[in-house]
CSV table of C-alpha atoms in Angstrom, one decimal:
chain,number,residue,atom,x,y,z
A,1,UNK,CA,106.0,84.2,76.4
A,2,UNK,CA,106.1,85.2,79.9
A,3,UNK,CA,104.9,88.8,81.1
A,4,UNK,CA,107.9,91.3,82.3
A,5,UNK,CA,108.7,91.2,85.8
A,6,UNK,CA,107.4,94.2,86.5
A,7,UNK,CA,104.0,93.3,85.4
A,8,UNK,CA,103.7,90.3,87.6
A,9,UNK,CA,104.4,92.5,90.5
A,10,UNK,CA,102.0,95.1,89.7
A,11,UNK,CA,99.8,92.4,89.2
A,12,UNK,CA,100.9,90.8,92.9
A,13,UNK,CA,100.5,94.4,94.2
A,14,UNK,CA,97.0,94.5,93.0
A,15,UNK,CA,95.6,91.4,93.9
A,16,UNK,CA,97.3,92.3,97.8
A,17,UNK,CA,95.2,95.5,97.6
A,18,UNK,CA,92.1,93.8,96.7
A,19,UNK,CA,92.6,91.4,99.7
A,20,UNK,CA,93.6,94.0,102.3
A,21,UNK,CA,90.0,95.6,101.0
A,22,UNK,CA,88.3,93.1,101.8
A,23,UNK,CA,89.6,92.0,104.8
A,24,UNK,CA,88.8,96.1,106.1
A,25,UNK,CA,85.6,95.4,105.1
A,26,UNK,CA,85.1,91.9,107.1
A,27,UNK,CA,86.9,93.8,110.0
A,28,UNK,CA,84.9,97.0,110.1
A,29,UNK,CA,81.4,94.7,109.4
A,30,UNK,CA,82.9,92.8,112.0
A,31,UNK,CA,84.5,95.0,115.1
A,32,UNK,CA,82.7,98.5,114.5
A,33,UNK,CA,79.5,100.7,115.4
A,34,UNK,CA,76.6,99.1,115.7
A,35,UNK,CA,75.2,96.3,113.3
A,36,UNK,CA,73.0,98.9,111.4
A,37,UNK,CA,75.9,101.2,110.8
A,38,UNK,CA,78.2,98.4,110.2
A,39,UNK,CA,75.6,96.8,107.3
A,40,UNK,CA,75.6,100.2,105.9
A,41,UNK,CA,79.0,100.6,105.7
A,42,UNK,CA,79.1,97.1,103.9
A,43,UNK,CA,77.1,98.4,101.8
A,44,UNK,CA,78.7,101.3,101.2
A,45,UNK,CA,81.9,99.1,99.9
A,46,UNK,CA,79.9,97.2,98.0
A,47,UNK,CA,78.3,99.8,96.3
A,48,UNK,CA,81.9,101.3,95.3
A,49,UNK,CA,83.2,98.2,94.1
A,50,UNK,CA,80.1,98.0,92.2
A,51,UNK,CA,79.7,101.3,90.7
A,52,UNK,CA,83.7,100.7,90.0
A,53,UNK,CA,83.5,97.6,88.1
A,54,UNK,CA,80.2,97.3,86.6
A,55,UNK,CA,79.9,100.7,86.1
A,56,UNK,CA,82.8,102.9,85.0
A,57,UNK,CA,84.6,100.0,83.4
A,58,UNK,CA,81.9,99.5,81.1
A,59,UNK,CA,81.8,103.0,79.3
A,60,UNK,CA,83.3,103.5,76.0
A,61,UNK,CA,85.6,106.1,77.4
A,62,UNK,CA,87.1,103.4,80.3
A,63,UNK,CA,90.7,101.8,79.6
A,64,UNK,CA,88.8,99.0,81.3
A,65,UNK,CA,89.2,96.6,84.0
A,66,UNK,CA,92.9,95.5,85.2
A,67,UNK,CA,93.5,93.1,83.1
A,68,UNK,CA,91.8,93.9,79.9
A,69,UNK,CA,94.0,95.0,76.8
């Protein structure tokens, strides 16, 4: 059975908001500062997305990643 409609385009929404993060990333890592401050503001990204997802998602507490349940 197919999902609602409306859960396909949350899911549409969601994967065009991942996507638009990244590409701010690549631009700022890219176009900005100098290429220490621009590294550490990669960093800084990456460090969100992975305190995000292999962190908070994983406590007992968490409804989890997108996706899951």
């Amino acid at each position: 059975e197919a999902p609602p409609a409306a859960l396909s385009v949350l899911y549409l929404l969601a994967v065009a908001l991942l996507v638009t993060w990244h590409l701010l990333l690549l631009v700022t890592l890219t176009y900005r500062h100098t290429w220490a401050r621009n590294a550490a503001g990669a960093a800084l990204g990456w460090a969100a997305w992975a305190l995000t997802y292999r962190g908070w998602y994983r406590w007992a507490w968490s409804p989890g990643p997108p996706g899951w349940g």
